[in-house]
Amino acid sequence: MRRAIYPGTFDPITNGHLDIIERSTRVFDEVIIALLMNIEKKPMFSIQERVEMIQQVNRWKHVKVDTFQGLLVHYAVSQKAQVIVRGIRAVSDYEYELQMALMNRRLEPSLETVFMMSAEEYSHLSSSLIKEVFVLGGSITGLVPQVVEERMRSKLGR
Ligand code: PNS
C-alpha cells in the first residue's frame, strides 16, 4: 500500500494542482491532499472554504482531503505515508523545493519526496498569480476549476 501526501496551501486549488493529483493517482494507491493550517499567512479563502472546494473537484476514489498543523513529516508519519509529492513547474521552484526535501529527509529519513512535473500548459500557474490576475480584472478561465472561479467571483462580489 503506497500512500502519498500532497501538501500545500491550496489558496485556491488550481488546474495545475489537479494535474499533479491526477499524475499521483497513477503512481500511488492512496493520495492525501494535506492543507497546511497556517495562521501567519493571510489567505483569500478560509481553510474550510479551501477544503470544500477541493472536495467538490475531487473525482478520485483514493484521494482524500485533510488539514494539518506543525511539521509535515510528523503529519506524514501519523498517516503512515511513505512519500511526499511536490509539483515542480520551473527551475525557479527547484532551490526551495530541494531545501525542503532535504530538511524533511533529515527530520524523517524514512520519508521520500517525489517531484512531479505538471503539464506544460500549467507550468506558469501559481495560486498567487491567479489571485492577482483575478483581483485586477483578468480572466482566469481554464486555469482553475469552475467552482473555484465562481467562489472567487462571489468573494469579490462580481
Ligand atoms: O503550497 P505551499 O505553500 O508551497 O506549501 C508549503 C508546505 C505546506 C508544503 C510547507 O510550508 C510545509 O510543509 N509546511 C509545514 C511546516 C514544516 O514542516 N516546515 C518544514 C519544511 S522543511
Short mmCIF file of N, CA and C and ligand atoms in Angstrom, two decimals:
data_model
loop_
_atom_site.label_atom_id
_atom_site.label_comp_id
_atom_site.label_asym_id
_atom_site.label_seq_id
_atom_site.Cartn_x
_atom_site.Cartn_y
_atom_site.Cartn_z
N MET A 1 0.85 -1.21 0.00
CA MET A 1 0.00 0.00 0.00
C MET A 1 0.88 1.25 0.00
N ARG A 2 0.91 1.94 -1.11
CA ARG A 2 1.73 3.16 -1.22
C ARG A 2 0.87 4.38 -0.97
N ARG A 3 1.14 5.06 0.13
CA ARG A 3 0.33 6.25 0.46
C ARG A 3 1.19 7.50 0.35
N ALA A 4 0.68 8.47 -0.40
CA ALA A 4 1.45 9.71 -0.59
C ALA A 4 0.68 10.89 -0.02
N ILE A 5 1.45 11.85 0.48
CA ILE A 5 0.86 13.10 0.96
C ILE A 5 1.18 14.17 -0.08
N TYR A 6 0.18 14.92 -0.49
CA TYR A 6 0.40 16.06 -1.38
C TYR A 6 0.08 17.32 -0.56
N PRO A 7 1.10 17.92 0.05
CA PRO A 7 0.85 19.04 0.96
C PRO A 7 0.87 20.39 0.25
N GLY A 8 0.20 21.35 0.86
CA GLY A 8 0.26 22.69 0.29
C GLY A 8 -0.70 23.64 0.96
N THR A 9 -0.73 24.85 0.41
CA THR A 9 -1.60 25.89 0.93
C THR A 9 -2.94 25.89 0.18
N PHE A 10 -2.87 25.61 -1.11
CA PHE A 10 -4.05 25.47 -1.97
C PHE A 10 -5.03 26.65 -1.80
N ASP A 11 -4.52 27.86 -1.97
CA ASP A 11 -5.35 29.05 -1.77
C ASP A 11 -5.49 29.85 -3.07
N PRO A 12 -6.28 29.39 -4.03
CA PRO A 12 -7.10 28.18 -4.04
C PRO A 12 -6.43 27.08 -4.86
N ILE A 13 -7.10 25.93 -4.93
CA ILE A 13 -6.60 24.84 -5.78
C ILE A 13 -6.70 25.27 -7.24
N THR A 14 -5.69 24.92 -8.03
CA THR A 14 -5.67 25.31 -9.46
C THR A 14 -5.69 24.05 -10.33
N ASN A 15 -5.83 24.26 -11.63
CA ASN A 15 -5.78 23.11 -12.54
C ASN A 15 -4.38 22.48 -12.55
N GLY A 16 -3.39 23.27 -12.20
CA GLY A 16 -2.03 22.73 -12.09
C GLY A 16 -1.94 21.73 -10.94
N HIS A 17 -2.55 22.06 -9.80
CA HIS A 17 -2.60 21.12 -8.66
C HIS A 17 -3.34 19.84 -9.07
N LEU A 18 -4.47 20.03 -9.76
CA LEU A 18 -5.27 18.86 -10.14
C LEU A 18 -4.49 17.95 -11.08
N ASP A 19 -3.68 18.55 -11.93
CA ASP A 19 -2.85 17.78 -12.85
C ASP A 19 -1.85 16.91 -12.07
N ILE A 20 -1.27 17.49 -11.02
CA ILE A 20 -0.31 16.73 -10.19
C ILE A 20 -1.05 15.61 -9.44
N ILE A 21 -2.25 15.91 -8.95
CA ILE A 21 -3.02 14.89 -8.22
C ILE A 21 -3.33 13.73 -9.15
N GLU A 22 -3.78 14.05 -10.37
CA GLU A 22 -4.09 13.01 -11.36
C GLU A 22 -2.86 12.12 -11.61
N ARG A 23 -1.72 12.78 -11.79
CA ARG A 23 -0.49 12.01 -12.03
C ARG A 23 -0.14 11.14 -10.82
N SER A 24 -0.33 11.69 -9.61
CA SER A 24 -0.01 10.94 -8.40
C SER A 24 -0.87 9.69 -8.26
N THR A 25 -2.14 9.80 -8.67
CA THR A 25 -3.04 8.64 -8.53
C THR A 25 -2.58 7.47 -9.41
N ARG A 26 -1.80 7.78 -10.43
CA ARG A 26 -1.32 6.70 -11.31
C ARG A 26 -0.12 5.98 -10.69
N VAL A 27 0.49 6.62 -9.70
CA VAL A 27 1.71 6.05 -9.12
C VAL A 27 1.47 5.48 -7.72
N PHE A 28 0.54 6.11 -6.98
CA PHE A 28 0.32 5.70 -5.59
C PHE A 28 -1.08 5.13 -5.39
N ASP A 29 -1.20 4.26 -4.37
CA ASP A 29 -2.51 3.64 -4.10
C ASP A 29 -3.47 4.62 -3.47
N GLU A 30 -2.90 5.51 -2.66
CA GLU A 30 -3.75 6.50 -2.00
C GLU A 30 -3.01 7.83 -1.90
N VAL A 31 -3.74 8.90 -2.12
CA VAL A 31 -3.12 10.23 -2.03
C VAL A 31 -3.93 11.06 -1.04
N ILE A 32 -3.23 11.71 -0.11
CA ILE A 32 -3.91 12.61 0.83
C ILE A 32 -3.48 14.04 0.50
N ILE A 33 -4.46 14.85 0.12
CA ILE A 33 -4.18 16.27 -0.10
C ILE A 33 -4.22 16.91 1.27
N ALA A 34 -3.09 17.43 1.71
CA ALA A 34 -2.99 17.93 3.08
C ALA A 34 -2.80 19.45 3.08
N LEU A 35 -3.79 20.14 3.59
CA LEU A 35 -3.73 21.61 3.63
C LEU A 35 -3.11 22.08 4.94
N LEU A 36 -2.11 22.91 4.79
CA LEU A 36 -1.46 23.46 5.99
C LEU A 36 -2.33 24.54 6.60
N MET A 37 -2.61 24.40 7.90
CA MET A 37 -3.35 25.44 8.62
C MET A 37 -2.31 26.45 9.10
N ASN A 38 -2.09 27.46 8.29
CA ASN A 38 -1.03 28.43 8.57
C ASN A 38 -1.63 29.73 9.07
N ILE A 39 -1.40 30.01 10.34
CA ILE A 39 -2.02 31.21 10.92
C ILE A 39 -1.29 32.49 10.50
N GLU A 40 -0.07 32.33 9.99
CA GLU A 40 0.70 33.53 9.63
C GLU A 40 0.25 34.14 8.31
N LYS A 41 -0.02 33.26 7.34
CA LYS A 41 -0.40 33.76 6.02
C LYS A 41 -1.81 34.35 6.05
N LYS A 42 -2.04 35.33 5.17
CA LYS A 42 -3.37 35.90 5.06
C LYS A 42 -4.02 35.34 3.79
N PRO A 43 -4.75 34.24 3.91
CA PRO A 43 -5.29 33.62 2.71
C PRO A 43 -6.53 34.32 2.16
N MET A 44 -6.84 34.09 0.90
CA MET A 44 -8.07 34.62 0.32
C MET A 44 -9.25 33.80 0.84
N PHE A 45 -9.02 32.46 0.94
CA PHE A 45 -10.08 31.56 1.39
C PHE A 45 -9.71 30.95 2.74
N SER A 46 -10.74 30.78 3.59
CA SER A 46 -10.51 30.12 4.88
C SER A 46 -10.16 28.66 4.62
N ILE A 47 -9.63 28.01 5.64
CA ILE A 47 -9.25 26.61 5.48
C ILE A 47 -10.48 25.76 5.13
N GLN A 48 -11.63 26.08 5.76
CA GLN A 48 -12.86 25.33 5.47
C GLN A 48 -13.27 25.52 4.01
N GLU A 49 -13.18 26.75 3.51
CA GLU A 49 -13.56 27.01 2.11
C GLU A 49 -12.64 26.26 1.16
N ARG A 50 -11.35 26.23 1.49
CA ARG A 50 -10.39 25.53 0.61
C ARG A 50 -10.64 24.04 0.60
N VAL A 51 -10.94 23.47 1.79
CA VAL A 51 -11.25 22.04 1.87
C VAL A 51 -12.50 21.74 1.04
N GLU A 52 -13.52 22.58 1.21
CA GLU A 52 -14.79 22.37 0.47
C GLU A 52 -14.56 22.38 -1.03
N MET A 53 -13.78 23.36 -1.51
CA MET A 53 -13.54 23.46 -2.95
C MET A 53 -12.83 22.21 -3.47
N ILE A 54 -11.87 21.72 -2.68
CA ILE A 54 -11.13 20.52 -3.11
C ILE A 54 -12.07 19.32 -3.11
N GLN A 55 -12.91 19.23 -2.09
CA GLN A 55 -13.86 18.11 -2.05
C GLN A 55 -14.79 18.14 -3.26
N GLN A 56 -15.16 19.35 -3.67
CA GLN A 56 -16.08 19.47 -4.82
C GLN A 56 -15.44 19.02 -6.13
N VAL A 57 -14.12 19.15 -6.24
CA VAL A 57 -13.47 18.79 -7.50
C VAL A 57 -12.76 17.43 -7.41
N ASN A 58 -12.85 16.80 -6.24
CA ASN A 58 -12.17 15.51 -6.06
C ASN A 58 -12.96 14.40 -6.74
N ARG A 59 -12.46 13.96 -7.90
CA ARG A 59 -13.18 12.94 -8.66
C ARG A 59 -12.55 11.56 -8.51
N TRP A 60 -11.58 11.46 -7.59
CA TRP A 60 -10.84 10.20 -7.44
C TRP A 60 -11.26 9.49 -6.16
N LYS A 61 -11.39 8.16 -6.30
CA LYS A 61 -11.83 7.34 -5.17
C LYS A 61 -10.75 7.28 -4.07
N HIS A 62 -9.50 7.23 -4.47
CA HIS A 62 -8.43 7.03 -3.50
C HIS A 62 -7.69 8.32 -3.15
N VAL A 63 -8.37 9.44 -3.31
CA VAL A 63 -7.79 10.72 -2.92
C VAL A 63 -8.62 11.31 -1.79
N LYS A 64 -7.94 11.62 -0.67
CA LYS A 64 -8.63 12.19 0.49
C LYS A 64 -8.14 13.62 0.72
N VAL A 65 -8.94 14.38 1.45
CA VAL A 65 -8.55 15.75 1.78
C VAL A 65 -8.45 15.86 3.29
N ASP A 66 -7.39 16.51 3.76
CA ASP A 66 -7.21 16.64 5.21
C ASP A 66 -6.47 17.95 5.50
N THR A 67 -6.40 18.32 6.77
CA THR A 67 -5.64 19.51 7.16
C THR A 67 -4.58 19.08 8.18
N PHE A 68 -3.53 19.88 8.27
CA PHE A 68 -2.53 19.56 9.29
C PHE A 68 -1.90 20.84 9.85
N GLN A 69 -1.32 20.67 11.02
CA GLN A 69 -0.61 21.77 11.68
C GLN A 69 0.76 21.25 12.04
N GLY A 70 1.70 22.11 12.24
CA GLY A 70 3.02 21.66 12.68
C GLY A 70 3.85 21.11 11.54
N LEU A 71 4.78 20.22 11.89
CA LEU A 71 5.71 19.72 10.87
C LEU A 71 5.04 18.73 9.93
N LEU A 72 5.33 18.90 8.65
CA LEU A 72 4.77 18.00 7.64
C LEU A 72 5.20 16.55 7.88
N VAL A 73 6.46 16.36 8.27
CA VAL A 73 6.95 14.99 8.45
C VAL A 73 6.21 14.29 9.60
N HIS A 74 5.86 15.03 10.64
CA HIS A 74 5.11 14.43 11.75
C HIS A 74 3.73 13.99 11.26
N TYR A 75 3.13 14.87 10.47
CA TYR A 75 1.81 14.53 9.93
C TYR A 75 1.90 13.31 9.02
N ALA A 76 2.90 13.29 8.14
CA ALA A 76 3.05 12.18 7.18
C ALA A 76 3.22 10.85 7.92
N VAL A 77 4.03 10.87 8.96
CA VAL A 77 4.25 9.63 9.74
C VAL A 77 2.94 9.21 10.41
N SER A 78 2.21 10.18 10.93
CA SER A 78 0.94 9.86 11.61
C SER A 78 -0.06 9.23 10.64
N GLN A 79 0.09 9.55 9.37
CA GLN A 79 -0.81 8.99 8.34
C GLN A 79 -0.24 7.72 7.71
N LYS A 80 0.91 7.28 8.19
CA LYS A 80 1.59 6.10 7.64
C LYS A 80 1.87 6.24 6.14
N ALA A 81 2.25 7.45 5.76
CA ALA A 81 2.60 7.70 4.35
C ALA A 81 4.09 7.47 4.16
N GLN A 82 4.47 7.05 2.97
CA GLN A 82 5.88 6.83 2.68
C GLN A 82 6.47 7.97 1.84
N VAL A 83 5.56 8.73 1.21
CA VAL A 83 6.03 9.68 0.19
C VAL A 83 5.36 11.05 0.35
N ILE A 84 6.15 12.08 0.06
CA ILE A 84 5.62 13.44 -0.05
C ILE A 84 5.71 13.81 -1.53
N VAL A 85 4.62 14.25 -2.10
CA VAL A 85 4.63 14.65 -3.51
C VAL A 85 4.67 16.17 -3.58
N ARG A 86 5.54 16.69 -4.45
CA ARG A 86 5.56 18.13 -4.71
C ARG A 86 5.62 18.34 -6.22
N GLY A 87 4.89 19.33 -6.68
CA GLY A 87 4.93 19.66 -8.10
C GLY A 87 6.05 20.63 -8.37
N ILE A 88 6.75 20.41 -9.47
CA ILE A 88 7.82 21.35 -9.86
C ILE A 88 7.40 21.95 -11.20
N ARG A 89 7.38 23.28 -11.26
CA ARG A 89 6.95 23.92 -12.51
C ARG A 89 8.15 24.35 -13.34
N ALA A 90 9.01 25.11 -12.73
CA ALA A 90 10.16 25.62 -13.48
C ALA A 90 11.40 25.47 -12.62
N VAL A 91 12.55 25.76 -13.20
CA VAL A 91 13.82 25.65 -12.47
C VAL A 91 13.79 26.49 -11.19
N SER A 92 13.07 27.62 -11.27
CA SER A 92 13.00 28.53 -10.12
C SER A 92 12.40 27.86 -8.89
N ASP A 93 11.55 26.86 -9.08
CA ASP A 93 10.97 26.14 -7.93
C ASP A 93 12.00 25.26 -7.24
N TYR A 94 13.01 24.86 -8.00
CA TYR A 94 13.87 23.76 -7.56
C TYR A 94 14.62 24.04 -6.26
N GLU A 95 15.16 25.24 -6.14
CA GLU A 95 16.01 25.52 -4.99
C GLU A 95 15.26 25.41 -3.66
N TYR A 96 14.09 26.03 -3.62
CA TYR A 96 13.25 25.99 -2.41
C TYR A 96 12.79 24.56 -2.13
N GLU A 97 12.39 23.88 -3.20
CA GLU A 97 11.89 22.51 -3.04
C GLU A 97 13.01 21.57 -2.57
N LEU A 98 14.20 21.78 -3.08
CA LEU A 98 15.34 20.96 -2.68
C LEU A 98 15.63 21.15 -1.18
N GLN A 99 15.61 22.43 -0.78
CA GLN A 99 15.83 22.75 0.65
C GLN A 99 14.82 22.02 1.52
N MET A 100 13.57 22.12 1.13
CA MET A 100 12.51 21.48 1.94
C MET A 100 12.68 19.96 1.95
N ALA A 101 12.94 19.39 0.77
CA ALA A 101 13.06 17.93 0.67
C ALA A 101 14.22 17.44 1.53
N LEU A 102 15.34 18.15 1.49
CA LEU A 102 16.50 17.70 2.26
C LEU A 102 16.28 17.88 3.76
N MET A 103 15.60 18.97 4.13
CA MET A 103 15.29 19.16 5.55
C MET A 103 14.32 18.09 6.03
N ASN A 104 13.31 17.81 5.21
CA ASN A 104 12.35 16.77 5.59
C ASN A 104 13.02 15.40 5.69
N ARG A 105 13.98 15.16 4.82
CA ARG A 105 14.69 13.87 4.87
C ARG A 105 15.54 13.76 6.14
N ARG A 106 16.13 14.90 6.50
CA ARG A 106 16.93 14.93 7.73
C ARG A 106 16.05 14.67 8.96
N LEU A 107 14.86 15.28 8.93
CA LEU A 107 13.93 15.13 10.05
C LEU A 107 13.33 13.73 10.11
N GLU A 108 13.10 13.15 8.93
CA GLU A 108 12.45 11.84 8.88
C GLU A 108 12.99 11.03 7.69
N PRO A 109 14.10 10.32 7.89
CA PRO A 109 14.77 9.63 6.77
C PRO A 109 13.90 8.57 6.07
N SER A 110 12.86 8.11 6.73
CA SER A 110 12.04 7.07 6.09
C SER A 110 11.10 7.63 5.02
N LEU A 111 10.96 8.96 5.00
CA LEU A 111 10.05 9.57 4.02
C LEU A 111 10.80 9.98 2.76
N GLU A 112 10.21 9.72 1.63
CA GLU A 112 10.83 10.10 0.36
C GLU A 112 10.03 11.24 -0.26
N THR A 113 10.70 12.25 -0.82
CA THR A 113 9.99 13.28 -1.57
C THR A 113 10.07 12.95 -3.05
N VAL A 114 8.93 12.99 -3.71
CA VAL A 114 8.88 12.73 -5.15
C VAL A 114 8.41 14.01 -5.84
N PHE A 115 9.20 14.48 -6.80
CA PHE A 115 8.82 15.68 -7.56
C PHE A 115 8.13 15.26 -8.84
N MET A 116 7.05 15.95 -9.12
CA MET A 116 6.35 15.65 -10.37
C MET A 116 6.26 16.91 -11.21
N MET A 117 6.40 16.72 -12.51
CA MET A 117 6.31 17.86 -13.43
C MET A 117 4.88 17.99 -13.91
N SER A 118 4.32 19.19 -13.78
CA SER A 118 2.96 19.39 -14.27
C SER A 118 2.98 19.48 -15.80
N ALA A 119 1.79 19.36 -16.40
CA ALA A 119 1.68 19.52 -17.85
C ALA A 119 2.19 20.91 -18.22
N GLU A 120 2.77 21.03 -19.41
CA GLU A 120 3.38 22.31 -19.82
C GLU A 120 2.40 23.48 -19.73
N GLU A 121 1.14 23.20 -20.08
CA GLU A 121 0.15 24.29 -20.09
C GLU A 121 -0.06 24.90 -18.69
N TYR A 122 0.34 24.18 -17.64
CA TYR A 122 0.17 24.70 -16.28
C TYR A 122 1.49 25.12 -15.64
N SER A 123 2.56 25.07 -16.41
CA SER A 123 3.88 25.27 -15.80
C SER A 123 4.11 26.71 -15.35
N HIS A 124 3.23 27.61 -15.75
CA HIS A 124 3.39 29.02 -15.34
C HIS A 124 2.41 29.39 -14.22
N LEU A 125 1.58 28.42 -13.82
CA LEU A 125 0.50 28.71 -12.88
C LEU A 125 0.92 28.73 -11.42
N SER A 126 0.38 29.68 -10.68
CA SER A 126 0.51 29.61 -9.22
C SER A 126 -0.76 30.23 -8.64
N SER A 127 -1.13 29.82 -7.44
CA SER A 127 -2.33 30.36 -6.81
C SER A 127 -2.21 31.87 -6.65
N SER A 128 -1.02 32.35 -6.28
CA SER A 128 -0.88 33.79 -6.06
C SER A 128 -1.04 34.59 -7.34
N LEU A 129 -0.49 34.06 -8.45
CA LEU A 129 -0.61 34.77 -9.72
C LEU A 129 -2.08 34.81 -10.16
N ILE A 130 -2.76 33.70 -9.96
CA ILE A 130 -4.18 33.62 -10.34
C ILE A 130 -5.00 34.64 -9.55
N LYS A 131 -4.71 34.75 -8.25
CA LYS A 131 -5.45 35.71 -7.42
C LYS A 131 -5.17 37.13 -7.89
N GLU A 132 -3.89 37.41 -8.19
CA GLU A 132 -3.53 38.76 -8.62
C GLU A 132 -4.24 39.13 -9.92
N VAL A 133 -4.20 38.21 -10.89
CA VAL A 133 -4.83 38.46 -12.18
C VAL A 133 -6.33 38.68 -11.99
N PHE A 134 -6.94 37.83 -11.17
CA PHE A 134 -8.39 37.91 -10.98
C PHE A 134 -8.79 39.22 -10.29
N VAL A 135 -8.06 39.57 -9.24
CA VAL A 135 -8.37 40.80 -8.49
C VAL A 135 -8.26 42.01 -9.42
N LEU A 136 -7.32 41.95 -10.37
CA LEU A 136 -7.13 43.09 -11.28
C LEU A 136 -8.01 43.01 -12.53
N GLY A 137 -8.92 42.04 -12.53
CA GLY A 137 -9.92 42.00 -13.61
C GLY A 137 -9.58 41.12 -14.80
N GLY A 138 -8.51 40.35 -14.72
CA GLY A 138 -8.14 39.46 -15.83
C GLY A 138 -8.90 38.15 -15.79
N SER A 139 -8.91 37.45 -16.93
CA SER A 139 -9.63 36.17 -16.99
C SER A 139 -8.76 35.02 -16.48
N ILE A 140 -9.38 34.18 -15.67
CA ILE A 140 -8.67 33.01 -15.14
C ILE A 140 -9.36 31.72 -15.60
N THR A 141 -10.25 31.86 -16.58
CA THR A 141 -10.97 30.71 -17.08
C THR A 141 -10.00 29.68 -17.66
N GLY A 142 -10.19 28.43 -17.27
CA GLY A 142 -9.32 27.36 -17.76
C GLY A 142 -8.11 27.12 -16.88
N LEU A 143 -7.88 28.02 -15.92
CA LEU A 143 -6.71 27.88 -15.05
C LEU A 143 -7.08 27.30 -13.69
N VAL A 144 -8.35 27.48 -13.33
CA VAL A 144 -8.86 26.91 -12.06
C VAL A 144 -10.17 26.19 -12.38
N PRO A 145 -10.58 25.23 -11.52
CA PRO A 145 -11.87 24.59 -11.74
C PRO A 145 -12.99 25.64 -11.68
N GLN A 146 -14.11 25.32 -12.35
CA GLN A 146 -15.21 26.29 -12.41
C GLN A 146 -15.73 26.70 -11.03
N VAL A 147 -15.81 25.72 -10.11
CA VAL A 147 -16.31 26.05 -8.76
C VAL A 147 -15.40 27.07 -8.07
N VAL A 148 -14.13 26.98 -8.34
CA VAL A 148 -13.18 27.93 -7.73
C VAL A 148 -13.39 29.32 -8.33
N GLU A 149 -13.56 29.36 -9.66
CA GLU A 149 -13.78 30.66 -10.31
C GLU A 149 -15.06 31.30 -9.76
N GLU A 150 -16.09 30.48 -9.58
CA GLU A 150 -17.36 31.01 -9.05
C GLU A 150 -17.18 31.55 -7.64
N ARG A 151 -16.43 30.80 -6.82
CA ARG A 151 -16.20 31.24 -5.43
C ARG A 151 -15.40 32.54 -5.40
N MET A 152 -14.46 32.65 -6.35
CA MET A 152 -13.65 33.88 -6.39
C MET A 152 -14.52 35.06 -6.79
N ARG A 153 -15.41 34.81 -7.75
CA ARG A 153 -16.34 35.87 -8.16
C ARG A 153 -17.18 36.35 -6.99
N SER A 154 -17.78 35.40 -6.25
CA SER A 154 -18.66 35.82 -5.16
C SER A 154 -17.87 36.46 -4.03
N LYS A 155 -16.65 36.01 -3.85
CA LYS A 155 -15.80 36.62 -2.81
C LYS A 155 -15.58 38.11 -3.10
N LEU A 156 -15.40 38.43 -4.40
CA LEU A 156 -15.14 39.83 -4.77
C LEU A 156 -16.42 40.55 -5.19
N GLY A 157 -17.57 39.88 -5.00
CA GLY A 157 -18.86 40.49 -5.34
C GLY A 157 -19.00 40.79 -6.82
N ARG A 158 -18.55 39.84 -7.68
CA ARG A 158 -18.68 40.07 -9.13
C ARG A 158 -19.76 39.20 -9.74
O1 PNS B 1 1.68 25.30 -1.22
P1 PNS B 1 2.94 25.68 -0.49
O2 PNS B 1 2.71 26.96 0.27
O3 PNS B 1 4.14 25.74 -1.40
O4 PNS B 1 3.23 24.51 0.59
C1 PNS B 1 4.30 24.59 1.51
C2 PNS B 1 4.21 23.48 2.56
C3 PNS B 1 2.85 23.47 3.23
C4 PNS B 1 4.45 22.14 1.89
C5 PNS B 1 5.35 23.74 3.61
O5 PNS B 1 5.28 25.06 4.05
C6 PNS B 1 5.25 22.82 4.82
O6 PNS B 1 5.48 21.64 4.73
N1 PNS B 1 4.89 23.41 5.99
C7 PNS B 1 4.70 22.66 7.23
C8 PNS B 1 5.76 23.01 8.27
C9 PNS B 1 7.03 22.24 8.00
O7 PNS B 1 7.06 21.03 8.01
N2 PNS B 1 8.12 23.01 7.77
C10 PNS B 1 9.41 22.46 7.45
C11 PNS B 1 9.56 22.20 5.95
S1 PNS B 1 11.17 21.69 5.55
#
